[in-house]
Amino acid sequence: MKNRLCTACLLFLSGFLSFAQQEISIAKPSSGNTLSFQAMLNGQKIDVKKLDTKKNISIKPDPALTNSNYILKLNDGSGADITQKQLNSSTGVITGITSGPPLYLIYKSTGYQDLKITDIGINPSSLVSPGTNGNGVTRRTPGTTTNNITSKKYTAIEYLKSGTPKPSFTDDPLYVQNITSGQRYFRDQDRAYVVVDDKGKLIGNVPVNLDQDDVVYIYAIVDRNFVESYDIEVIGAQYAPLDLQIRSYESPAQIGVANAQGLSMADWTIIRFERGPYTSNNVTFNINKTESVDGVAQKLNLSTYSLNINKVYHVAIGASFISTNLGKPDFDVFPLNDSENTINVVNSEDRTMATFNVIFYWKPTIDFIAKKLRGKDHITRGRDVLKEATWLERLNPTFGVSLNNEWRENFFTGLTFEFARGGSLIAGWHYGKVQELVDDDFVLGETIFTGVKEDIKLTDVWDSGFFFGITLDTRIFNKILSRN
C-alpha cells in the first residue's frame, strides 16, 4: 500500500512538472521610463518567439508597476485586436488559441513608455511536449517553416514578381504592376514609389523629379509576422541628381538586393506607408523596425532615403522681345511742289520693343477644378517647370506691358508656346496709344499745309496691331543653373 502511494505521488509530481508554465515578466527600470521584458518557460529564460500561443501565457508585471493595461493583437498581417476575447486584464493571462497564431502585445503602465512585444510565438514549432528532453524544448525539424510545411525559400523580389496573390489597396490597384515595371514615378497620377525589402534595402531606384503635388507610397516587402514592427519617420534632407531627366525603368530583377533573405511564399506580405504631399524643398524617410534586443524593444533604423521636391507654379514671369505692326508715327512738313507744302508721316513702320509678361499656367488649374467638382481632389495644382511639358501645357495665355516709361501706353495679350524650358514663342494683340492728325479730312501727302511743323495739330488715340516675338523666363534658367 505504501509503495502504491509513493508511486502515485511520483506520477502526480511528474505530471505537474511536465506542464509547461509560460510567462512574460515585465521589469521596471532602475532609472528612466523604458520597461523591459523576459519570456520564461518552466522558470527558464526563453526567446519570446518560442512561446506556444496554443497554451496559456501569463503576463507578470513588476509589482511596483501601477495601472497596468494591455492591448493584444494578431501579428499575422491583419492586426486584429483580440484583447477582450483572449486576454484577462485582471489576471494578465493570455488564453491559448487553437490555431496558435503569432501575437503582438502592448503593455501600458502609468509613467512609462508603452512596451511593445511584437514577436510572441513566431516560432512555436520549437516547443514540443513538455518533459521530453528534460527541459521541455527541442530543435525544429530541418526543412520546415513556422507552420511545419516544407517549402522553398524565396527572396523579396522573387515573391514580388511571382503570381502569388498580394495584398490589395483600393486606391492603388495596379501597384504590383507599377513597381515591378521598374518605374518609380508616375507624373500623371501625382504618385511616386519607394520599394524596400524587409531589411530596408532598396528594390529598384529612388524616384526623382517629384513636385509639391505628389504623394509618396513606400511599399515594404516583409515577413507577415513582423508587420507591426515597421514604421516610417519623416525628416528634412536632400536628394538632387545632376540630370533632371533621370528616369529609371530598369527591372528590379536585374537590380537585385544584396544579402536578400529567403522566406516561404506564405510568409511574405506587402505593407504600405503613404506620405505627402510636401511643400518643403526636400524630405527624408527613415525606415525603422522595432526588434527585441536583450528583452528590450528597440527601434532600429534599417535605411534612409532622401527625395528632392520641386516647387510648382501657377504663373511665369518673362521678358519678351517682340515686333509689332502698330507703329508710332511722327508727322512733319514736306514739299508738295515748288511753292506748296503738305504733311506726311515719319517712322510708321513696324517697330521692336521689350516687354514684361505674365504667363498663366492654365491646365493645372483646369485639372484641379475638374477633379474638385468630382470630389476627387483637394490640393491646389500647379506646374512643375523642371518637367518636360505636354503639348497642351506648352500653350499658355499671357499678358504684358512694355519695358520702358511708356508702359501705361502699351499692352499686350496673346499666347505663348514653350519650345524649350525657359524659352517660348509669343504672339498676339498689341493695344497701344499713338498720335494722329486732329483734322480727319486732311489727306497725308496731298492736302496743302501752310504752316510749320510746330503748327501741326495732333491728338492721342488708342489703336491695335499684331505682334510676335520670343519670351525668356529667367526664373526657369536660374532654377536650372542652381540645380546643376
CSV table of C-alpha atoms in Angstrom, one decimal:
chain,number,residue,atom,x,y,z
A,1,MET,CA,0.0,0.0,0.0
A,2,LYS,CA,2.8,2.3,0.9
A,3,ASN,CA,4.6,1.6,-2.3
A,4,ARG,CA,1.5,2.3,-4.3
A,5,LEU,CA,1.1,5.6,-2.6
A,6,CYS,CA,4.7,6.7,-3.4
A,7,THR,CA,4.3,5.7,-7.0
A,8,ALA,CA,1.1,7.7,-7.3
A,9,CYS,CA,2.8,10.7,-5.7
A,10,LEU,CA,5.7,10.4,-8.1
A,11,LEU,CA,3.4,10.2,-11.1
A,12,PHE,CA,1.4,13.2,-10.0
A,13,LEU,CA,4.6,15.2,-9.4
A,14,SER,CA,6.0,14.2,-12.8
A,15,GLY,CA,2.8,15.2,-14.5
A,16,PHE,CA,2.7,18.5,-12.6
A,17,LEU,CA,6.3,19.3,-13.6
A,18,SER,CA,5.7,18.3,-17.2
A,19,PHE,CA,3.0,21.1,-17.5
A,20,ALA,CA,4.6,24.0,-19.4
A,21,GLN,CA,4.4,27.2,-17.4
A,22,GLN,CA,4.7,30.1,-19.9
A,23,GLU,CA,5.0,33.6,-18.8
A,24,ILE,CA,6.3,37.0,-19.8
A,25,SER,CA,7.8,39.0,-17.0
A,26,ILE,CA,7.9,42.8,-17.3
A,27,ALA,CA,10.6,44.6,-15.3
A,28,LYS,CA,10.7,48.2,-14.0
A,29,PRO,CA,13.9,50.1,-14.9
A,30,SER,CA,16.2,51.3,-12.1
A,31,SER,CA,16.1,54.7,-13.9
A,32,GLY,CA,14.3,56.2,-16.8
A,33,ASN,CA,10.9,55.2,-18.2
A,34,THR,CA,11.8,52.3,-20.5
A,35,LEU,CA,10.4,48.9,-19.5
A,36,SER,CA,11.9,45.5,-20.4
A,37,PHE,CA,10.6,42.0,-20.6
A,38,GLN,CA,11.7,38.4,-20.5
A,39,ALA,CA,9.9,35.3,-21.6
A,40,MET,CA,10.1,32.2,-19.3
A,41,LEU,CA,9.3,28.5,-19.8
A,42,ASN,CA,9.1,26.4,-16.6
A,43,GLY,CA,11.2,29.0,-14.8
A,44,GLN,CA,13.9,29.1,-17.5
A,45,LYS,CA,14.6,32.1,-19.8
A,46,ILE,CA,13.5,31.6,-23.4
A,47,ASP,CA,13.1,33.7,-26.5
A,48,VAL,CA,9.7,35.2,-26.7
A,49,LYS,CA,9.4,33.8,-30.3
A,50,LYS,CA,9.4,30.3,-28.9
A,51,LEU,CA,6.4,30.6,-26.7
A,52,ASP,CA,3.4,28.5,-27.7
A,53,THR,CA,0.3,30.6,-28.2
A,54,LYS,CA,-1.8,27.4,-28.2
A,55,LYS,CA,-1.2,27.4,-24.5
A,56,ASN,CA,-1.9,30.0,-21.8
A,57,ILE,CA,0.8,32.7,-21.3
A,58,SER,CA,0.8,34.7,-18.1
A,59,ILE,CA,1.9,38.3,-18.1
A,60,LYS,CA,3.8,39.1,-14.8
A,61,PRO,CA,4.4,42.9,-14.4
A,62,ASP,CA,6.7,44.1,-11.6
A,63,PRO,CA,4.5,44.7,-8.5
A,64,ALA,CA,5.8,48.3,-8.5
A,65,LEU,CA,4.0,49.0,-11.8
A,66,THR,CA,0.6,50.5,-11.4
A,67,ASN,CA,-2.5,50.9,-13.6
A,68,SER,CA,-1.4,48.1,-16.0
A,69,ASN,CA,-3.3,48.0,-19.3
A,70,TYR,CA,-2.9,45.5,-22.2
A,71,ILE,CA,-3.6,45.6,-25.9
A,72,LEU,CA,-3.3,42.2,-27.7
A,73,LYS,CA,-3.3,41.9,-31.4
A,74,LEU,CA,-2.8,39.2,-34.0
A,75,ASN,CA,0.6,39.6,-35.6
A,76,ASP,CA,-0.4,37.8,-38.9
A,77,GLY,CA,-0.8,40.9,-41.1
A,78,SER,CA,-4.4,41.6,-40.2
A,79,GLY,CA,-3.5,43.4,-36.9
A,80,ALA,CA,-6.9,42.3,-35.4
A,81,ASP,CA,-7.5,43.4,-31.8
A,82,ILE,CA,-8.2,40.3,-29.7
A,83,THR,CA,-7.7,41.9,-26.2
A,84,GLN,CA,-11.3,41.4,-25.0
A,85,LYS,CA,-11.5,37.8,-26.3
A,86,GLN,CA,-8.2,36.3,-25.4
A,87,LEU,CA,-6.7,38.4,-22.5
A,88,ASN,CA,-8.0,38.5,-18.9
A,89,SER,CA,-7.0,42.0,-17.9
A,90,SER,CA,-7.4,41.2,-14.1
A,91,THR,CA,-5.2,38.2,-14.1
A,92,GLY,CA,-2.9,39.1,-17.1
A,93,VAL,CA,-3.3,35.7,-18.7
A,94,ILE,CA,-3.4,35.2,-22.4
A,95,THR,CA,-5.7,32.3,-23.2
A,96,GLY,CA,-4.3,29.8,-25.6
A,97,ILE,CA,-5.6,29.9,-29.2
A,98,THR,CA,-6.2,26.6,-31.0
A,99,SER,CA,-4.6,27.9,-34.3
A,100,GLY,CA,-1.5,29.2,-32.4
A,101,PRO,CA,-1.0,32.5,-34.3
A,102,PRO,CA,1.8,34.9,-33.5
A,103,LEU,CA,0.7,37.7,-31.2
A,104,TYR,CA,1.6,41.3,-30.6
A,105,LEU,CA,1.3,42.7,-27.1
A,106,ILE,CA,1.4,46.3,-26.0
A,107,TYR,CA,1.7,46.9,-22.2
A,108,LYS,CA,0.9,50.3,-20.7
A,109,SER,CA,1.7,51.5,-17.2
A,110,THR,CA,1.4,55.0,-15.8
A,111,GLY,CA,4.7,57.0,-16.0
A,112,TYR,CA,6.4,54.6,-18.5
A,113,GLN,CA,6.7,54.3,-22.3
A,114,ASP,CA,4.5,51.7,-23.9
A,115,LEU,CA,6.2,48.4,-24.1
A,116,LYS,CA,5.7,46.6,-27.5
A,117,ILE,CA,6.4,42.9,-27.8
A,118,THR,CA,5.9,42.1,-31.4
A,119,ASP,CA,7.0,38.5,-32.0
A,120,ILE,CA,5.2,36.3,-29.4
A,121,GLY,CA,5.1,32.8,-30.6
A,122,ILE,CA,6.5,33.5,-34.0
A,123,ASN,CA,8.4,30.2,-34.0
A,124,PRO,CA,6.1,27.8,-32.0
A,125,SER,CA,7.4,24.7,-33.7
A,126,SER,CA,10.4,24.9,-31.3
A,127,LEU,CA,8.1,23.7,-28.5
A,128,VAL,CA,7.4,20.0,-28.0
A,129,SER,CA,5.5,18.1,-25.5
A,130,PRO,CA,6.9,19.1,-22.0
A,131,GLY,CA,9.3,16.7,-20.3
A,132,THR,CA,10.5,15.1,-23.5
A,133,ASN,CA,14.1,16.1,-23.1
A,134,GLY,CA,14.1,17.1,-19.5
A,135,ASN,CA,13.9,20.8,-20.4
A,136,GLY,CA,10.7,20.9,-22.4
A,137,VAL,CA,12.2,22.1,-25.7
A,138,THR,CA,13.8,20.7,-28.8
A,139,ARG,CA,15.1,22.0,-32.1
A,140,ARG,CA,12.8,22.5,-35.1
A,141,THR,CA,13.0,19.7,-37.7
A,142,PRO,CA,15.2,20.9,-40.6
A,143,GLY,CA,13.3,21.9,-43.8
A,144,THR,CA,10.1,23.1,-42.1
A,145,THR,CA,8.6,26.5,-41.9
A,146,THR,CA,6.8,28.1,-38.9
A,147,ASN,CA,3.7,26.1,-39.9
A,148,ASN,CA,5.7,22.9,-40.4
A,149,ILE,CA,5.1,22.8,-44.1
A,150,THR,CA,8.2,22.1,-46.2
A,151,SER,CA,8.7,25.0,-48.5
A,152,LYS,CA,11.3,26.5,-50.9
A,153,LYS,CA,12.8,29.8,-49.8
A,154,TYR,CA,12.1,32.9,-51.9
A,155,THR,CA,13.6,36.4,-51.8
A,156,ALA,CA,11.5,39.5,-51.5
A,157,ILE,CA,12.0,40.2,-55.3
A,158,GLU,CA,11.0,36.7,-56.2
A,159,TYR,CA,7.9,37.0,-54.1
A,160,LEU,CA,7.1,40.4,-55.7
A,161,LYS,CA,7.4,39.1,-59.2
A,162,SER,CA,5.6,35.8,-58.6
A,163,GLY,CA,2.0,35.1,-59.2
A,164,THR,CA,1.3,34.7,-55.5
A,165,PRO,CA,-1.7,36.8,-54.5
A,166,LYS,CA,-0.6,40.1,-53.0
A,167,PRO,CA,-2.4,42.4,-50.5
A,168,SER,CA,-4.8,44.8,-52.3
A,169,PHE,CA,-5.0,48.6,-51.9
A,170,THR,CA,-8.2,50.1,-53.3
A,171,ASP,CA,-6.7,53.5,-54.2
A,172,ASP,CA,-3.7,51.8,-55.9
A,173,PRO,CA,-5.0,48.6,-57.6
A,174,LEU,CA,-2.1,48.4,-60.1
A,175,TYR,CA,0.7,48.9,-57.6
A,176,VAL,CA,2.3,45.5,-58.2
A,177,GLN,CA,2.4,46.1,-61.9
A,178,ASN,CA,3.8,49.6,-61.4
A,179,ILE,CA,6.6,48.7,-59.1
A,180,THR,CA,7.6,45.5,-60.9
A,181,SER,CA,8.0,47.6,-64.1
A,182,GLY,CA,10.9,49.4,-62.5
A,183,GLN,CA,9.3,52.8,-62.9
A,184,ARG,CA,9.2,54.7,-59.7
A,185,TYR,CA,7.5,58.0,-60.6
A,186,PHE,CA,4.1,58.4,-62.3
A,187,ARG,CA,3.6,62.0,-63.2
A,188,ASP,CA,0.0,61.7,-64.5
A,189,GLN,CA,-1.0,60.1,-61.2
A,190,ASP,CA,0.9,62.5,-59.0
A,191,ARG,CA,2.5,59.4,-57.4
A,192,ALA,CA,6.0,58.2,-56.5
A,193,TYR,CA,7.1,54.8,-55.2
A,194,VAL,CA,9.9,53.8,-52.8
A,195,VAL,CA,10.1,50.0,-52.6
A,196,VAL,CA,12.2,48.2,-50.0
A,197,ASP,CA,12.7,44.7,-48.6
A,198,ASP,CA,12.4,43.5,-45.0
A,199,LYS,CA,15.9,44.8,-44.3
A,200,GLY,CA,15.1,48.2,-45.6
A,201,LYS,CA,17.3,47.7,-48.7
A,202,LEU,CA,16.1,49.5,-51.9
A,203,ILE,CA,14.4,47.5,-54.6
A,204,GLY,CA,14.8,49.4,-57.9
A,205,ASN,CA,15.7,53.1,-57.6
A,206,VAL,CA,14.7,56.2,-55.7
A,207,PRO,CA,12.1,58.3,-57.6
A,208,VAL,CA,13.3,61.7,-58.9
A,209,ASN,CA,11.8,64.9,-60.1
A,210,LEU,CA,8.9,64.9,-57.7
A,211,ASP,CA,6.9,68.1,-57.1
A,212,GLN,CA,4.7,69.5,-54.4
A,213,ASP,CA,1.6,67.7,-55.8
A,214,ASP,CA,3.0,64.2,-55.4
A,215,VAL,CA,2.2,61.6,-52.8
A,216,VAL,CA,4.9,59.1,-51.9
A,217,TYR,CA,3.9,55.5,-51.4
A,218,ILE,CA,6.5,53.4,-49.5
A,219,TYR,CA,6.0,49.7,-50.1
A,220,ALA,CA,7.8,47.3,-47.9
A,221,ILE,CA,8.0,43.5,-48.7
A,222,VAL,CA,8.3,42.0,-45.2
A,223,ASP,CA,7.7,38.9,-43.2
A,224,ARG,CA,4.0,38.9,-42.4
A,225,ASN,CA,4.8,38.0,-38.8
A,226,PHE,CA,6.5,41.4,-38.2
A,227,VAL,CA,4.1,43.7,-39.9
A,228,GLU,CA,3.5,45.8,-36.8
A,229,SER,CA,7.3,46.2,-36.3
A,230,TYR,CA,7.8,48.7,-39.2
A,231,ASP,CA,7.2,52.4,-39.3
A,232,ILE,CA,8.4,55.4,-41.3
A,233,GLU,CA,10.0,58.6,-39.8
A,234,VAL,CA,9.9,61.7,-42.0
A,235,ILE,CA,12.7,64.3,-41.6
A,236,GLY,CA,14.2,67.0,-43.8
A,237,ALA,CA,17.1,66.2,-46.2
A,238,GLN,CA,18.0,66.5,-49.9
A,239,TYR,CA,18.3,64.3,-53.0
A,240,ALA,CA,19.3,66.3,-56.0
A,241,PRO,CA,20.6,64.4,-59.1
A,242,LEU,CA,22.5,66.4,-61.7
A,243,ASP,CA,20.4,65.2,-64.6
A,244,LEU,CA,16.9,66.4,-64.1
A,245,GLN,CA,15.6,64.0,-66.7
A,246,ILE,CA,16.8,60.8,-64.9
A,247,ARG,CA,14.1,58.1,-65.3
A,248,SER,CA,14.9,54.6,-64.2
A,249,TYR,CA,13.0,51.8,-65.9
A,250,GLU,CA,15.4,49.1,-65.1
A,251,SER,CA,13.7,45.9,-63.9
A,252,PRO,CA,14.0,45.2,-60.2
A,253,ALA,CA,15.0,41.6,-61.2
A,254,GLN,CA,18.2,43.0,-62.7
A,255,ILE,CA,18.9,45.4,-59.9
A,256,GLY,CA,18.7,42.8,-57.1
A,257,VAL,CA,19.1,43.2,-53.4
A,258,ALA,CA,22.2,42.4,-51.5
A,259,ASN,CA,22.1,39.7,-48.9
A,260,ALA,CA,18.4,39.0,-49.6
A,261,GLN,CA,16.6,36.9,-47.1
A,262,GLY,CA,14.7,33.8,-48.1
A,263,LEU,CA,11.2,33.0,-46.8
A,264,SER,CA,8.4,30.8,-47.9
A,265,MET,CA,5.8,32.5,-50.2
A,266,ALA,CA,3.2,32.2,-47.4
A,267,ASP,CA,5.5,34.2,-45.0
A,268,TRP,CA,5.9,37.2,-47.3
A,269,THR,CA,3.5,40.1,-47.5
A,270,ILE,CA,3.5,43.8,-48.6
A,271,ILE,CA,2.7,46.7,-46.4
A,272,ARG,CA,2.4,50.4,-47.4
A,273,PHE,CA,3.0,53.8,-45.9
A,274,GLU,CA,1.5,56.8,-47.5
A,275,ARG,CA,3.2,60.2,-47.0
A,276,GLY,CA,2.9,63.6,-48.6
A,277,PRO,CA,2.4,65.8,-50.4
A,278,TYR,CA,5.2,68.1,-49.2
A,279,THR,CA,5.9,71.7,-49.9
A,280,SER,CA,9.4,71.7,-48.4
A,281,ASN,CA,12.4,71.6,-50.8
A,282,ASN,CA,13.3,68.0,-49.7
A,283,VAL,CA,12.3,65.2,-47.5
A,284,THR,CA,14.0,62.2,-46.0
A,285,PHE,CA,12.4,58.9,-44.9
A,286,ASN,CA,13.9,56.8,-42.2
A,287,ILE,CA,12.7,53.2,-42.4
A,288,ASN,CA,12.6,51.7,-38.9
A,289,LYS,CA,11.8,48.4,-37.4
A,290,THR,CA,11.2,47.6,-33.7
A,291,GLU,CA,13.0,44.5,-32.6
A,292,SER,CA,13.7,42.8,-29.2
A,293,VAL,CA,17.3,43.3,-28.1
A,294,ASP,CA,18.1,41.5,-24.8
A,295,GLY,CA,14.5,41.5,-24.0
A,296,VAL,CA,14.0,45.3,-24.6
A,297,ALA,CA,12.0,46.6,-27.5
A,298,GLN,CA,14.3,48.9,-29.5
A,299,LYS,CA,13.6,50.9,-32.7
A,300,LEU,CA,16.3,50.2,-35.3
A,301,ASN,CA,16.9,52.3,-38.4
A,302,LEU,CA,17.2,50.0,-41.4
A,303,SER,CA,17.8,52.6,-44.1
A,304,THR,CA,17.4,56.2,-45.0
A,305,TYR,CA,16.3,57.7,-48.4
A,306,SER,CA,16.0,61.3,-49.4
A,307,LEU,CA,14.0,62.9,-52.1
A,308,ASN,CA,14.1,66.4,-53.6
A,309,ILE,CA,10.7,68.2,-54.1
A,310,ASN,CA,10.3,70.6,-57.0
A,311,LYS,CA,8.1,73.6,-56.5
A,312,VAL,CA,5.0,74.2,-58.5
A,313,TYR,CA,3.9,77.5,-60.1
A,314,HIS,CA,0.7,79.0,-61.4
A,315,VAL,CA,2.3,81.8,-63.4
A,316,ALA,CA,5.6,82.5,-65.0
A,317,ILE,CA,7.3,85.9,-65.3
A,318,GLY,CA,9.1,86.6,-68.5
A,319,ALA,CA,10.8,89.3,-70.6
A,320,SER,CA,9.9,89.3,-74.3
A,321,PHE,CA,11.5,90.8,-77.4
A,322,ILE,CA,8.7,91.5,-79.9
A,323,SER,CA,8.0,93.0,-83.3
A,324,THR,CA,4.7,94.9,-83.6
A,325,ASN,CA,2.9,96.3,-86.7
A,326,LEU,CA,1.4,99.0,-84.5
A,327,GLY,CA,3.8,101.8,-85.4
A,328,LYS,CA,4.2,105.0,-83.5
A,329,PRO,CA,4.2,107.6,-86.3
A,330,ASP,CA,5.7,111.1,-86.3
A,331,PHE,CA,4.5,113.9,-88.5
A,332,ASP,CA,6.5,116.5,-90.4
A,333,VAL,CA,6.2,119.1,-93.2
A,334,PHE,CA,7.3,118.1,-96.7
A,335,PRO,CA,7.3,119.9,-100.1
A,336,LEU,CA,4.3,119.2,-102.2
A,337,ASN,CA,5.6,121.2,-105.2
A,338,ASP,CA,7.9,124.2,-105.8
A,339,SER,CA,5.6,126.6,-104.0
A,340,GLU,CA,3.4,124.5,-101.6
A,341,ASN,CA,3.9,122.1,-98.7
A,342,THR,CA,2.0,119.2,-97.2
A,343,ILE,CA,2.1,116.9,-94.1
A,344,ASN,CA,3.4,113.4,-94.2
A,345,VAL,CA,4.1,110.6,-91.7
A,346,VAL,CA,7.6,109.6,-90.5
A,347,ASN,CA,8.6,106.3,-88.7
A,348,SER,CA,5.3,104.5,-89.3
A,349,GLU,CA,6.9,101.1,-90.0
A,350,ASP,CA,6.9,98.1,-87.7
A,351,ARG,CA,8.9,98.6,-84.5
A,352,THR,CA,10.6,96.3,-82.0
A,353,MET,CA,10.0,96.5,-78.2
A,354,ALA,CA,11.0,94.8,-75.0
A,355,THR,CA,8.0,93.7,-72.8
A,356,PHE,CA,7.3,92.4,-69.4
A,357,ASN,CA,4.9,89.4,-69.4
A,358,VAL,CA,3.0,87.3,-67.0
A,359,ILE,CA,2.3,83.7,-68.4
A,360,PHE,CA,-0.7,81.9,-66.8
A,361,TYR,CA,-0.3,78.1,-66.5
A,362,TRP,CA,-4.0,77.3,-67.1
A,363,LYS,CA,-4.0,73.5,-67.4
A,364,PRO,CA,-3.2,72.6,-63.8
A,365,THR,CA,-5.9,74.9,-62.6
A,366,ILE,CA,-8.5,73.4,-65.0
A,367,ASP,CA,-7.5,69.9,-63.9
A,368,PHE,CA,-7.8,70.9,-60.3
A,369,ILE,CA,-11.3,72.4,-60.9
A,370,ALA,CA,-12.4,69.3,-62.8
A,371,LYS,CA,-11.3,66.9,-60.1
A,372,LYS,CA,-12.7,69.2,-57.4
A,373,LEU,CA,-16.1,69.1,-59.0
A,374,ARG,CA,-15.9,65.3,-58.9
A,375,GLY,CA,-14.8,65.4,-55.3
A,376,LYS,CA,-11.5,63.7,-56.0
A,377,ASP,CA,-9.0,66.4,-55.3
A,378,HIS,CA,-8.3,69.0,-52.6
A,379,ILE,CA,-4.8,70.0,-53.5
A,380,THR,CA,-4.1,73.2,-55.4
A,381,ARG,CA,-2.4,72.2,-58.5
A,382,GLY,CA,0.5,74.0,-60.3
A,383,ARG,CA,3.1,73.5,-63.0
A,384,ASP,CA,6.5,71.9,-62.2
A,385,VAL,CA,8.7,73.8,-64.7
A,386,LEU,CA,11.5,71.3,-64.3
A,387,LYS,CA,9.4,68.6,-66.0
A,388,GLU,CA,9.0,68.2,-69.8
A,389,ALA,CA,5.7,69.8,-70.6
A,390,THR,CA,3.0,68.2,-72.7
A,391,TRP,CA,1.8,69.9,-75.9
A,392,LEU,CA,-1.2,71.5,-74.0
A,393,GLU,CA,1.0,72.6,-71.1
A,394,ARG,CA,3.3,74.4,-73.6
A,395,LEU,CA,0.4,76.6,-74.9
A,396,ASN,CA,-0.5,79.3,-72.3
A,397,PRO,CA,-2.2,82.7,-72.3
A,398,THR,CA,-0.1,85.8,-71.5
A,399,PHE,CA,-0.5,89.5,-70.6
A,400,GLY,CA,2.2,92.1,-70.6
A,401,VAL,CA,3.3,95.7,-70.8
A,402,SER,CA,6.3,97.5,-72.5
A,403,LEU,CA,9.6,97.7,-70.6
A,404,ASN,CA,10.0,101.5,-70.8
A,405,ASN,CA,8.5,104.7,-69.5
A,406,GLU,CA,5.5,104.2,-71.8
A,407,TRP,CA,4.3,101.0,-70.1
A,408,ARG,CA,1.0,102.7,-69.4
A,409,GLU,CA,0.5,103.2,-73.1
A,410,ASN,CA,1.3,99.7,-74.5
A,411,PHE,CA,-0.5,96.5,-73.5
A,412,PHE,CA,0.0,93.0,-75.0
A,413,THR,CA,-2.2,89.9,-74.7
A,414,GLY,CA,-1.9,86.6,-76.6
A,415,LEU,CA,-0.5,83.1,-76.4
A,416,THR,CA,2.9,81.6,-75.7
A,417,PHE,CA,4.2,78.3,-77.0
A,418,GLU,CA,7.1,76.9,-75.0
A,419,PHE,CA,9.6,75.4,-77.3
A,420,ALA,CA,12.1,74.7,-74.5
A,421,ARG,CA,12.3,75.2,-70.8
A,422,GLY,CA,12.9,78.9,-70.3
A,423,GLY,CA,12.1,79.8,-73.9
A,424,SER,CA,8.7,80.5,-75.6
A,425,LEU,CA,7.4,81.9,-78.9
A,426,ILE,CA,4.8,84.6,-78.3
A,427,ALA,CA,2.2,86.2,-80.5
A,428,GLY,CA,-1.0,88.2,-80.0
A,429,TRP,CA,-2.7,91.6,-79.9
A,430,HIS,CA,-0.9,94.9,-79.2
A,431,TYR,CA,-3.2,97.7,-77.9
A,432,GLY,CA,-1.4,101.0,-77.6
A,433,LYS,CA,-1.6,104.8,-77.6
A,434,VAL,CA,-0.5,106.6,-80.8
A,435,GLN,CA,-0.9,110.0,-82.3
A,436,GLU,CA,-2.9,111.1,-85.4
A,437,LEU,CA,-3.9,114.4,-87.0
A,438,VAL,CA,-6.8,116.3,-85.5
A,439,ASP,CA,-8.2,117.1,-88.9
A,440,ASP,CA,-9.8,113.8,-90.1
A,441,ASP,CA,-10.3,115.3,-93.6
A,442,PHE,CA,-6.6,116.0,-94.1
A,443,VAL,CA,-5.0,113.6,-96.7
A,444,LEU,CA,-1.4,113.0,-96.0
A,445,GLY,CA,0.9,113.9,-98.9
A,446,GLU,CA,-1.9,115.5,-100.8
A,447,THR,CA,-3.6,118.3,-98.9
A,448,ILE,CA,-1.8,121.6,-98.8
A,449,PHE,CA,-0.4,122.7,-95.4
A,450,THR,CA,0.7,126.4,-95.0
A,451,GLY,CA,2.2,126.2,-91.5
A,452,VAL,CA,5.4,124.7,-90.0
A,453,LYS,CA,5.9,121.5,-88.0
A,454,GLU,CA,5.0,123.2,-84.7
A,455,ASP,CA,1.7,124.1,-86.2
A,456,ILE,CA,0.7,120.5,-86.8
A,457,LYS,CA,-2.3,119.7,-84.6
A,458,LEU,CA,-2.2,116.1,-83.2
A,459,THR,CA,-4.3,114.0,-80.8
A,460,ASP,CA,-3.8,110.8,-78.9
A,461,VAL,CA,-5.8,107.7,-79.9
A,462,TRP,CA,-5.8,104.0,-78.9
A,463,ASP,CA,-5.2,101.6,-81.7
A,464,SER,CA,-4.3,97.9,-82.1
A,465,GLY,CA,-2.0,95.7,-84.0
A,466,PHE,CA,-0.4,92.3,-84.2
A,467,PHE,CA,2.9,91.4,-82.5
A,468,PHE,CA,5.1,88.3,-82.3
A,469,GLY,CA,8.4,87.5,-80.7
A,470,ILE,CA,10.3,85.4,-78.2
A,471,THR,CA,9.9,85.2,-74.4
A,472,LEU,CA,12.7,84.2,-71.9
A,473,ASP,CA,11.7,83.0,-68.4
A,474,THR,CA,14.8,84.0,-66.3
A,475,ARG,CA,13.3,82.2,-63.3
A,476,ILE,CA,13.5,78.9,-65.0
A,477,PHE,CA,17.0,79.5,-66.2
A,478,ASN,CA,18.1,80.4,-62.6
A,479,LYS,CA,16.4,77.3,-61.3
A,480,ILE,CA,18.1,75.0,-63.8
A,481,LEU,CA,21.5,76.6,-63.1
A,482,SER,CA,21.1,76.3,-59.3
A,483,ARG,CA,20.1,72.6,-59.7
A,484,ASN,CA,23.2,71.8,-61.8
